[in-house]
């Protein structure tokens, strides 16, 4: 309710042109972004996944409102793209249709951030494809590259029965691969974790880098970034690679290991590790759905 009331105030203010001018003129635009970023960093450190799951929707509304108040602040667009992706991952088993909506919105925020690069923006306007344009994006764009790619890719995973949706995978791959080129360890190796999942879903004979062995190697590379402390890697290996290869023992080993492990206290991944534990419990209790 608090989040809803705050958003109502934000929307009211946003509709006032004089307020928008005041935001830009007084520098409030500059001051809002760090404050919101600090809020999101605090969320990432929360130990209770259930607490965040219940409260994250309010935070999404607040951040969304702040993005519009600041007329597309680059930093806030990145935070919004991350939050929508994270919330979609929270909800994808319980409410898959809602998760797809979240990933789609997160993609839009990420693209808005990427379009702040003039060459990328003009290239899209001229009809060029994303894979042709990612080379224009440098280290300043690692965050939106990854979050946009993940949002697109996760949306596609939930629309695998739609051949038209699969056409977007080239965009997702180009964005994530470019983020890895610029910083392969960004967000604890999440880019490689995504590639590993994609490789598990892609038959080797297609010649797109997929197949079980390439997937296994990429999961190992992703796991090595935080020495096994980024637990979502194990969850996704179980969910995608172990199921594709019909390896029930590996599935059980990985998921039970996630539940039992007390990972090192690494800044920025407490929440994601709690999420990983919740997903591990879900996948174990629904094992018959995957084998």
mmCIF file of C-alpha atoms in Angstrom:
data_model
loop_
_atom_site.group_PDB
_atom_site.id
_atom_site.type_symbol
_atom_site.label_atom_id
_atom_site.label_comp_id
_atom_site.label_asym_id
_atom_site.label_seq_id
_atom_site.Cartn_x
_atom_site.Cartn_y
_atom_site.Cartn_z
ATOM 1 C CA UNK A 1 0.000 0.000 0.000
ATOM 2 C CA UNK A 2 2.835 2.403 0.809
ATOM 3 C CA UNK A 3 4.340 1.775 -2.591
ATOM 4 C CA UNK A 4 0.984 2.426 -4.257
ATOM 5 C CA UNK A 5 0.512 5.709 -2.412
ATOM 6 C CA UNK A 6 4.003 6.856 -3.304
ATOM 7 C CA UNK A 7 3.448 5.948 -6.928
ATOM 8 C CA UNK A 8 0.193 7.925 -6.924
ATOM 9 C CA UNK A 9 2.103 10.960 -5.743
ATOM 10 C CA UNK A 10 4.763 10.366 -8.382
ATOM 11 C CA UNK A 11 2.177 10.104 -11.139
ATOM 12 C CA UNK A 12 0.476 13.246 -9.926
ATOM 13 C CA UNK A 13 3.703 15.148 -9.925
ATOM 14 C CA UNK A 14 4.773 13.713 -13.261
ATOM 15 C CA UNK A 15 1.655 15.102 -14.857
ATOM 16 C CA UNK A 16 2.650 18.591 -13.789
ATOM 17 C CA UNK A 17 4.895 20.269 -16.358
ATOM 18 C CA UNK A 18 6.178 22.816 -13.859
ATOM 19 C CA UNK A 19 7.311 20.011 -11.557
ATOM 20 C CA UNK A 20 9.145 18.278 -14.389
ATOM 21 C CA UNK A 21 10.950 21.507 -15.239
ATOM 22 C CA UNK A 22 11.832 21.964 -11.581
ATOM 23 C CA UNK A 23 13.235 18.422 -11.429
ATOM 24 C CA UNK A 24 15.647 19.138 -14.260
ATOM 25 C CA UNK A 25 16.466 22.714 -13.283
ATOM 26 C CA UNK A 26 17.243 22.067 -9.619
ATOM 27 C CA UNK A 27 19.253 18.928 -10.173
ATOM 28 C CA UNK A 28 16.815 16.603 -8.399
ATOM 29 C CA UNK A 29 17.108 14.441 -11.491
ATOM 30 C CA UNK A 30 20.739 13.820 -10.612
ATOM 31 C CA UNK A 31 20.005 13.178 -6.957
ATOM 32 C CA UNK A 32 17.200 10.665 -7.404
ATOM 33 C CA UNK A 33 19.200 8.022 -9.262
ATOM 34 C CA UNK A 34 21.822 7.326 -6.553
ATOM 35 C CA UNK A 35 19.108 7.087 -3.906
ATOM 36 C CA UNK A 36 17.131 4.547 -5.903
ATOM 37 C CA UNK A 37 20.320 2.613 -6.641
ATOM 38 C CA UNK A 38 21.093 2.454 -2.913
ATOM 39 C CA UNK A 39 17.570 1.125 -2.315
ATOM 40 C CA UNK A 40 18.082 -1.602 -4.907
ATOM 41 C CA UNK A 41 21.479 -2.521 -3.471
ATOM 42 C CA UNK A 42 19.772 -2.948 -0.098
ATOM 43 C CA UNK A 43 17.189 -5.231 -1.725
ATOM 44 C CA UNK A 44 19.985 -7.363 -3.192
ATOM 45 C CA UNK A 45 21.376 -7.858 0.316
ATOM 46 C CA UNK A 46 18.048 -8.992 1.794
ATOM 47 C CA UNK A 47 18.258 -12.497 3.250
ATOM 48 C CA UNK A 48 14.545 -13.260 3.015
ATOM 49 C CA UNK A 49 13.490 -14.147 -0.495
ATOM 50 C CA UNK A 50 9.856 -14.362 0.581
ATOM 51 C CA UNK A 51 9.972 -10.864 2.044
ATOM 52 C CA UNK A 52 11.339 -9.437 -1.182
ATOM 53 C CA UNK A 53 8.883 -11.444 -3.270
ATOM 54 C CA UNK A 54 6.006 -9.802 -1.425
ATOM 55 C CA UNK A 55 7.463 -6.295 -1.512
ATOM 56 C CA UNK A 56 9.224 -6.170 -4.853
ATOM 57 C CA UNK A 57 6.118 -5.179 -6.789
ATOM 58 C CA UNK A 58 5.921 -1.933 -4.799
ATOM 59 C CA UNK A 59 9.577 -1.224 -5.504
ATOM 60 C CA UNK A 60 8.990 -1.818 -9.208
ATOM 61 C CA UNK A 61 6.220 0.771 -9.236
ATOM 62 C CA UNK A 62 8.432 3.282 -7.459
ATOM 63 C CA UNK A 63 11.391 2.763 -9.787
ATOM 64 C CA UNK A 64 9.121 2.893 -12.840
ATOM 65 C CA UNK A 65 7.722 6.213 -11.667
ATOM 66 C CA UNK A 66 11.187 7.567 -10.966
ATOM 67 C CA UNK A 67 12.344 6.619 -14.469
ATOM 68 C CA UNK A 68 9.578 8.716 -15.976
ATOM 69 C CA UNK A 69 10.145 11.642 -13.596
ATOM 70 C CA UNK A 70 13.791 11.787 -14.613
ATOM 71 C CA UNK A 71 12.869 11.438 -18.289
ATOM 72 C CA UNK A 72 14.829 8.240 -18.816
ATOM 73 C CA UNK A 73 17.812 8.547 -16.500
ATOM 74 C CA UNK A 74 20.384 6.003 -17.749
ATOM 75 C CA UNK A 75 21.177 4.663 -14.297
ATOM 76 C CA UNK A 76 17.517 4.210 -13.382
ATOM 77 C CA UNK A 77 16.724 2.520 -16.689
ATOM 78 C CA UNK A 78 19.406 -0.050 -15.885
ATOM 79 C CA UNK A 79 18.036 -0.592 -12.376
ATOM 80 C CA UNK A 80 14.514 -1.005 -13.747
ATOM 81 C CA UNK A 81 15.662 -3.528 -16.366
ATOM 82 C CA UNK A 82 17.398 -5.538 -13.615
ATOM 83 C CA UNK A 83 14.453 -5.424 -11.206
ATOM 84 C CA UNK A 84 11.907 -6.545 -13.789
ATOM 85 C CA UNK A 85 14.211 -9.404 -14.772
ATOM 86 C CA UNK A 86 14.729 -10.442 -11.142
ATOM 87 C CA UNK A 87 11.017 -10.295 -10.333
ATOM 88 C CA UNK A 88 10.225 -12.300 -13.454
ATOM 89 C CA UNK A 89 12.622 -15.006 -12.274
ATOM 90 C CA UNK A 90 10.839 -14.988 -8.913
ATOM 91 C CA UNK A 91 7.443 -15.446 -10.549
ATOM 92 C CA UNK A 92 8.131 -17.697 -13.549
ATOM 93 C CA UNK A 93 7.059 -20.960 -11.882
ATOM 94 C CA UNK A 94 4.062 -19.574 -9.995
ATOM 95 C CA UNK A 95 2.712 -17.176 -12.628
ATOM 96 C CA UNK A 96 4.426 -17.760 -15.976
ATOM 97 C CA UNK A 97 2.170 -15.379 -17.905
ATOM 98 C CA UNK A 98 2.892 -12.591 -15.433
ATOM 99 C CA UNK A 99 6.608 -13.384 -15.639
ATOM 100 C CA UNK A 100 6.472 -12.981 -19.413
ATOM 101 C CA UNK A 101 4.957 -9.529 -18.955
ATOM 102 C CA UNK A 102 7.736 -8.607 -16.530
ATOM 103 C CA UNK A 103 10.470 -9.779 -18.900
ATOM 104 C CA UNK A 104 8.879 -7.833 -21.757
ATOM 105 C CA UNK A 105 8.755 -4.620 -19.730
ATOM 106 C CA UNK A 106 12.317 -5.174 -18.530
ATOM 107 C CA UNK A 107 13.419 -5.542 -22.146
ATOM 108 C CA UNK A 108 11.862 -2.191 -23.016
ATOM 109 C CA UNK A 109 13.682 -0.423 -20.177
ATOM 110 C CA UNK A 110 16.955 -2.021 -21.228
ATOM 111 C CA UNK A 111 16.513 -0.973 -24.844
ATOM 112 C CA UNK A 112 15.799 2.587 -23.748
ATOM 113 C CA UNK A 113 19.136 2.581 -21.943
ATOM 114 C CA UNK A 114 20.960 1.129 -24.950
ATOM 115 C CA UNK A 115 19.391 3.727 -27.243
ATOM 116 C CA UNK A 116 21.189 6.446 -25.344
ATOM 117 C CA UNK A 117 24.124 5.416 -27.516
ATOM 118 C CA UNK A 118 23.663 7.555 -30.628
ATOM 119 C CA UNK A 119 25.028 5.033 -33.143
ATOM 120 C CA UNK A 120 22.940 2.207 -31.694
ATOM 121 C CA UNK A 121 19.807 4.366 -31.671
ATOM 122 C CA UNK A 122 20.264 5.637 -35.224
ATOM 123 C CA UNK A 123 21.103 2.169 -36.472
ATOM 124 C CA UNK A 124 17.844 0.745 -35.138
ATOM 125 C CA UNK A 125 15.917 3.668 -36.613
ATOM 126 C CA UNK A 126 17.534 2.926 -39.983
ATOM 127 C CA UNK A 127 16.314 -0.672 -39.848
ATOM 128 C CA UNK A 128 19.530 -2.390 -38.828
ATOM 129 C CA UNK A 129 19.397 -5.446 -36.556
ATOM 130 C CA UNK A 130 20.706 -5.579 -33.001
ATOM 131 C CA UNK A 131 23.516 -8.071 -33.817
ATOM 132 C CA UNK A 132 24.831 -5.547 -36.358
ATOM 133 C CA UNK A 133 24.912 -2.752 -33.793
ATOM 134 C CA UNK A 134 26.211 -4.173 -30.511
ATOM 135 C CA UNK A 135 29.786 -3.385 -31.522
ATOM 136 C CA UNK A 136 29.007 0.314 -30.998
ATOM 137 C CA UNK A 137 28.395 -0.324 -27.292
ATOM 138 C CA UNK A 138 31.369 -0.046 -24.930
ATOM 139 C CA UNK A 139 31.994 -0.768 -21.232
ATOM 140 C CA UNK A 140 29.496 1.885 -20.171
ATOM 141 C CA UNK A 141 26.728 -0.315 -21.564
ATOM 142 C CA UNK A 142 27.589 -3.652 -19.944
ATOM 143 C CA UNK A 143 24.591 -3.480 -17.596
ATOM 144 C CA UNK A 144 21.878 -2.788 -20.169
ATOM 145 C CA UNK A 145 23.485 -5.237 -22.590
ATOM 146 C CA UNK A 146 23.148 -8.054 -20.066
ATOM 147 C CA UNK A 147 19.760 -7.126 -18.601
ATOM 148 C CA UNK A 148 18.189 -6.540 -22.013
ATOM 149 C CA UNK A 149 19.591 -9.808 -23.325
ATOM 150 C CA UNK A 150 18.395 -11.762 -20.291
ATOM 151 C CA UNK A 151 14.913 -10.251 -20.424
ATOM 152 C CA UNK A 152 14.591 -11.111 -24.116
ATOM 153 C CA UNK A 153 16.035 -14.590 -23.652
ATOM 154 C CA UNK A 154 13.883 -15.470 -20.647
ATOM 155 C CA UNK A 155 10.770 -14.234 -22.428
ATOM 156 C CA UNK A 156 11.640 -16.541 -25.329
ATOM 157 C CA UNK A 157 12.185 -19.518 -22.995
ATOM 158 C CA UNK A 158 8.564 -19.091 -21.911
ATOM 159 C CA UNK A 159 7.380 -18.881 -25.534
ATOM 160 C CA UNK A 160 9.286 -21.826 -27.012
ATOM 161 C CA UNK A 161 6.122 -23.125 -28.686
ATOM 162 C CA UNK A 162 5.918 -19.962 -30.814
ATOM 163 C CA UNK A 163 8.274 -20.133 -33.832
ATOM 164 C CA UNK A 164 8.010 -16.363 -34.303
ATOM 165 C CA UNK A 165 9.263 -15.749 -30.768
ATOM 166 C CA UNK A 166 12.381 -17.809 -31.417
ATOM 167 C CA UNK A 167 13.472 -15.252 -34.003
ATOM 168 C CA UNK A 168 14.407 -12.929 -31.160
ATOM 169 C CA UNK A 169 17.049 -15.285 -29.780
ATOM 170 C CA UNK A 170 19.665 -13.826 -32.135
ATOM 171 C CA UNK A 171 19.158 -10.455 -30.425
ATOM 172 C CA UNK A 172 19.405 -11.971 -26.954
ATOM 173 C CA UNK A 173 22.581 -13.844 -27.836
ATOM 174 C CA UNK A 174 24.226 -10.818 -29.450
ATOM 175 C CA UNK A 175 23.506 -8.644 -26.412
ATOM 176 C CA UNK A 176 24.698 -11.169 -23.841
ATOM 177 C CA UNK A 177 27.782 -12.144 -25.836
ATOM 178 C CA UNK A 178 28.749 -8.478 -26.185
ATOM 179 C CA UNK A 179 28.383 -7.998 -22.422
ATOM 180 C CA UNK A 180 30.715 -10.973 -21.882
ATOM 181 C CA UNK A 181 33.257 -9.564 -24.353
ATOM 182 C CA UNK A 182 33.336 -6.346 -22.337
ATOM 183 C CA UNK A 183 33.274 -7.918 -18.847
ATOM 184 C CA UNK A 184 32.938 -11.686 -18.572
ATOM 185 C CA UNK A 185 32.641 -11.520 -14.775
ATOM 186 C CA UNK A 186 29.919 -8.889 -14.631
ATOM 187 C CA UNK A 187 27.164 -9.781 -12.178
ATOM 188 C CA UNK A 188 28.978 -12.896 -11.000
ATOM 189 C CA UNK A 189 29.186 -14.521 -14.425
ATOM 190 C CA UNK A 190 25.458 -14.302 -15.175
ATOM 191 C CA UNK A 191 26.117 -13.856 -18.881
ATOM 192 C CA UNK A 192 27.921 -17.188 -19.123
ATOM 193 C CA UNK A 193 25.194 -18.786 -17.026
ATOM 194 C CA UNK A 194 22.644 -17.661 -19.617
ATOM 195 C CA UNK A 195 24.760 -18.968 -22.492
ATOM 196 C CA UNK A 196 25.126 -22.317 -20.722
ATOM 197 C CA UNK A 197 21.342 -22.590 -20.404
ATOM 198 C CA UNK A 198 20.883 -21.638 -24.047
ATOM 199 C CA UNK A 199 23.457 -24.218 -25.162
ATOM 200 C CA UNK A 200 21.569 -26.898 -23.230
ATOM 201 C CA UNK A 201 18.395 -26.065 -25.162
ATOM 202 C CA UNK A 202 20.110 -25.872 -28.565
ATOM 203 C CA UNK A 203 20.927 -29.105 -30.418
ATOM 204 C CA UNK A 204 24.577 -29.449 -31.382
ATOM 205 C CA UNK A 205 23.741 -30.282 -35.001
ATOM 206 C CA UNK A 206 22.442 -26.748 -35.593
ATOM 207 C CA UNK A 207 25.998 -25.453 -35.406
ATOM 208 C CA UNK A 208 25.097 -22.589 -33.063
ATOM 209 C CA UNK A 209 27.475 -23.521 -30.265
ATOM 210 C CA UNK A 210 24.905 -25.613 -28.462
ATOM 211 C CA UNK A 211 24.915 -29.146 -27.167
ATOM 212 C CA UNK A 212 25.390 -30.802 -23.762
ATOM 213 C CA UNK A 213 29.189 -30.650 -23.686
ATOM 214 C CA UNK A 214 29.385 -26.956 -24.571
ATOM 215 C CA UNK A 215 26.661 -26.287 -22.025
ATOM 216 C CA UNK A 216 28.523 -28.169 -19.310
ATOM 217 C CA UNK A 217 31.746 -26.286 -20.010
ATOM 218 C CA UNK A 218 29.988 -22.929 -19.928
ATOM 219 C CA UNK A 219 28.262 -23.763 -16.632
ATOM 220 C CA UNK A 220 31.685 -24.616 -15.206
ATOM 221 C CA UNK A 221 33.091 -21.295 -16.391
ATOM 222 C CA UNK A 222 30.176 -19.425 -14.857
ATOM 223 C CA UNK A 223 30.457 -21.349 -11.580
ATOM 224 C CA UNK A 224 34.178 -20.552 -11.349
ATOM 225 C CA UNK A 225 33.589 -16.781 -11.290
ATOM 226 C CA UNK A 226 32.429 -16.923 -7.652
ATOM 227 C CA UNK A 227 33.943 -20.301 -6.753
ATOM 228 C CA UNK A 228 30.547 -21.971 -6.605
ATOM 229 C CA UNK A 229 28.961 -19.307 -4.399
ATOM 230 C CA UNK A 230 26.514 -18.034 -7.035
ATOM 231 C CA UNK A 231 23.919 -20.731 -6.450
ATOM 232 C CA UNK A 232 21.644 -19.901 -9.351
ATOM 233 C CA UNK A 233 24.235 -21.490 -11.656
ATOM 234 C CA UNK A 234 23.618 -24.912 -10.095
ATOM 235 C CA UNK A 235 19.855 -24.446 -10.227
ATOM 236 C CA UNK A 236 19.896 -23.645 -13.931
ATOM 237 C CA UNK A 237 22.269 -26.486 -14.733
ATOM 238 C CA UNK A 238 19.817 -28.846 -13.042
ATOM 239 C CA UNK A 239 16.796 -27.271 -14.730
ATOM 240 C CA UNK A 240 18.210 -27.238 -18.258
ATOM 241 C CA UNK A 241 21.267 -29.458 -18.738
ATOM 242 C CA UNK A 242 20.391 -32.283 -16.338
ATOM 243 C CA UNK A 243 16.854 -32.529 -17.699
ATOM 244 C CA UNK A 244 17.930 -32.430 -21.350
ATOM 245 C CA UNK A 245 20.465 -35.214 -20.726
ATOM 246 C CA UNK A 246 17.978 -37.092 -18.506
ATOM 247 C CA UNK A 247 20.506 -37.218 -15.674
ATOM 248 C CA UNK A 248 18.340 -37.544 -12.573
ATOM 249 C CA UNK A 249 21.280 -38.146 -10.246
ATOM 250 C CA UNK A 250 22.944 -34.902 -11.324
ATOM 251 C CA UNK A 251 19.619 -33.088 -10.992
ATOM 252 C CA UNK A 252 19.216 -34.262 -7.396
ATOM 253 C CA UNK A 253 22.860 -33.616 -6.541
ATOM 254 C CA UNK A 254 22.820 -30.036 -7.770
ATOM 255 C CA UNK A 255 19.508 -29.028 -6.213
ATOM 256 C CA UNK A 256 20.127 -30.680 -2.851
ATOM 257 C CA UNK A 257 23.551 -29.058 -2.829
ATOM 258 C CA UNK A 258 21.983 -25.626 -3.298
ATOM 259 C CA UNK A 259 19.574 -26.170 -0.418
ATOM 260 C CA UNK A 260 22.293 -27.432 1.912
ATOM 261 C CA UNK A 261 25.030 -24.967 1.032
ATOM 262 C CA UNK A 262 25.804 -21.875 3.071
ATOM 263 C CA UNK A 263 27.665 -19.797 0.482
ATOM 264 C CA UNK A 264 30.337 -17.226 1.242
ATOM 265 C CA UNK A 265 28.946 -13.798 2.048
ATOM 266 C CA UNK A 266 29.549 -12.036 -1.266
ATOM 267 C CA UNK A 267 28.131 -8.558 -1.716
ATOM 268 C CA UNK A 268 25.182 -8.329 -4.055
ATOM 269 C CA UNK A 269 24.053 -11.958 -4.263
ATOM 270 C CA UNK A 270 22.331 -12.723 -0.958
ATOM 271 C CA UNK A 271 18.911 -12.212 -2.469
ATOM 272 C CA UNK A 272 19.684 -14.196 -5.621
ATOM 273 C CA UNK A 273 21.031 -17.052 -3.516
ATOM 274 C CA UNK A 274 17.839 -17.090 -1.454
ATOM 275 C CA UNK A 275 15.914 -17.136 -4.706
ATOM 276 C CA UNK A 276 18.073 -20.045 -5.879
ATOM 277 C CA UNK A 277 17.227 -22.020 -2.743
ATOM 278 C CA UNK A 278 13.509 -21.396 -3.263
ATOM 279 C CA UNK A 279 13.735 -22.524 -6.888
ATOM 280 C CA UNK A 280 15.768 -25.603 -5.920
ATOM 281 C CA UNK A 281 13.033 -26.667 -3.503
ATOM 282 C CA UNK A 282 10.414 -26.103 -6.174
ATOM 283 C CA UNK A 283 12.250 -28.144 -8.814
ATOM 284 C CA UNK A 284 12.853 -31.017 -6.400
ATOM 285 C CA UNK A 285 9.196 -31.126 -5.397
ATOM 286 C CA UNK A 286 8.143 -31.007 -9.080
ATOM 287 C CA UNK A 287 10.766 -33.414 -10.382
ATOM 288 C CA UNK A 288 8.176 -35.556 -12.118
ATOM 289 C CA UNK A 289 7.351 -32.602 -14.383
ATOM 290 C CA UNK A 290 10.845 -32.712 -15.868
ATOM 291 C CA UNK A 291 11.589 -36.456 -16.065
#
